[in-house]
């Protein structure tokens, strides 16, 4: 029997009241502070993992808390340590990433990523002038969250429908997206439509970067596991049912490394193939 706090975090994550890989990981971990025994911790972790399948940052966080508590830390201390790790990674990503935003340039993004938001906010705070093209990210329109947040930072935004990606990618100097997972062979899993944007950027010779904490690396992919792709409720796409019509609604897609110009991480700008070895050096406990 898991605690009410753990159940609430599970539901908030499953229904996307909490969205974005980083927020999902932290909401799951925070709820662990309610557990009172080692057995309850294991049960809560096993339960939370099922809230969203494509979230290695949450899985890594749960593993980290279990590992640190066995080494003598309290759950609260271990959760705090993971939170600090994420926050300092995001600070570093923002600092490095802001240098890649050129004056008077156009940045294109897809969905809503806190890592991308931190980079763009930092560049704006440094006084750079640029504008953003944001894809709306059907079916749940997280692109609107991106547009509203950027407008609050004083950054002009053009919101477009996802199918206008190819028409607009030529106007962009840089595409910058977030990640939900990075695999051992350098593939990036992110919101459905990301790989289409990467393909369009490749054809248009537009630089395509991924802003991601290394904590999103999926260690299971080292031993051959394929990253699971979450299939969401068909009702998010179309509330009606029709004979002979099947609605499919995968939340994520996979972008191959050859379409990725760089991965912007807390350890600097990496090529996608070197993410695994950098994780091995940075977060030994993860592998
Ligand atoms: P941060 C989101 O997934 C998007 O795919 C976004 O790019 C990614 O998480 C990373 O977000 P969803 O929760 O961790 O909207 O950078 O399905 O915030």
CSV table of C-alpha atoms and ligand atoms in Angstrom, one decimal, residues 16 19-24 52 55 110-116 142 178-180 190-191 211 213 216 252, ligand 1:
chain,number,residue,atom,x,y,z
A,16,UNK,CA,0.3,15.4,-17.2
A,19,UNK,CA,4.9,17.5,-17.4
A,20,UNK,CA,8.5,17.7,-18.7
A,21,UNK,CA,11.0,15.0,-17.9
A,22,UNK,CA,12.8,17.1,-15.2
A,23,UNK,CA,9.5,18.1,-13.4
A,24,UNK,CA,8.3,14.5,-13.6
A,52,UNK,CA,5.2,7.2,-17.4
A,55,UNK,CA,11.3,8.8,-18.2
A,110,UNK,CA,9.3,22.0,-30.2
A,111,UNK,CA,7.1,21.2,-27.2
A,112,UNK,CA,8.1,22.6,-23.8
A,113,UNK,CA,11.4,21.9,-22.3
A,114,UNK,CA,12.7,23.4,-19.1
A,115,UNK,CA,16.3,23.0,-20.2
A,116,UNK,CA,15.6,24.9,-23.5
A,142,UNK,CA,2.7,22.3,-24.9
A,178,UNK,CA,14.8,19.1,-25.0
A,179,UNK,CA,15.0,15.3,-24.4
A,180,UNK,CA,13.2,12.7,-22.4
A,190,UNK,CA,11.7,13.5,-27.3
A,191,UNK,CA,8.1,14.8,-27.9
A,211,UNK,CA,19.6,20.5,-24.4
A,213,UNK,CA,20.9,16.9,-18.4
A,216,UNK,CA,18.3,11.6,-18.9
A,252,UNK,CA,7.6,10.5,-28.3
B,1,LIG,P1,12.5,19.1,-19.7
B,1,LIG,C1,8.6,16.7,-22.4
B,1,LIG,O1,7.7,15.6,-22.3
B,1,LIG,C2,9.0,17.1,-23.8
B,1,LIG,O2,9.2,16.0,-24.7
B,1,LIG,C3,10.2,17.9,-23.5
B,1,LIG,O3,11.0,18.1,-24.6
B,1,LIG,C4,10.9,16.9,-22.5
B,1,LIG,O4,9.8,16.4,-21.7
B,1,LIG,C5,12.0,17.4,-21.6
B,1,LIG,O5,11.5,18.4,-20.7
B,1,LIG,P2,6.2,15.7,-21.8
B,1,LIG,O6,6.2,15.5,-20.3
B,1,LIG,O7,13.0,18.0,-18.8
B,1,LIG,O8,5.6,17.0,-22.2
B,1,LIG,O9,13.6,19.7,-20.5
B,1,LIG,O10,5.5,14.5,-22.5
B,1,LIG,O11,11.6,20.0,-19.0
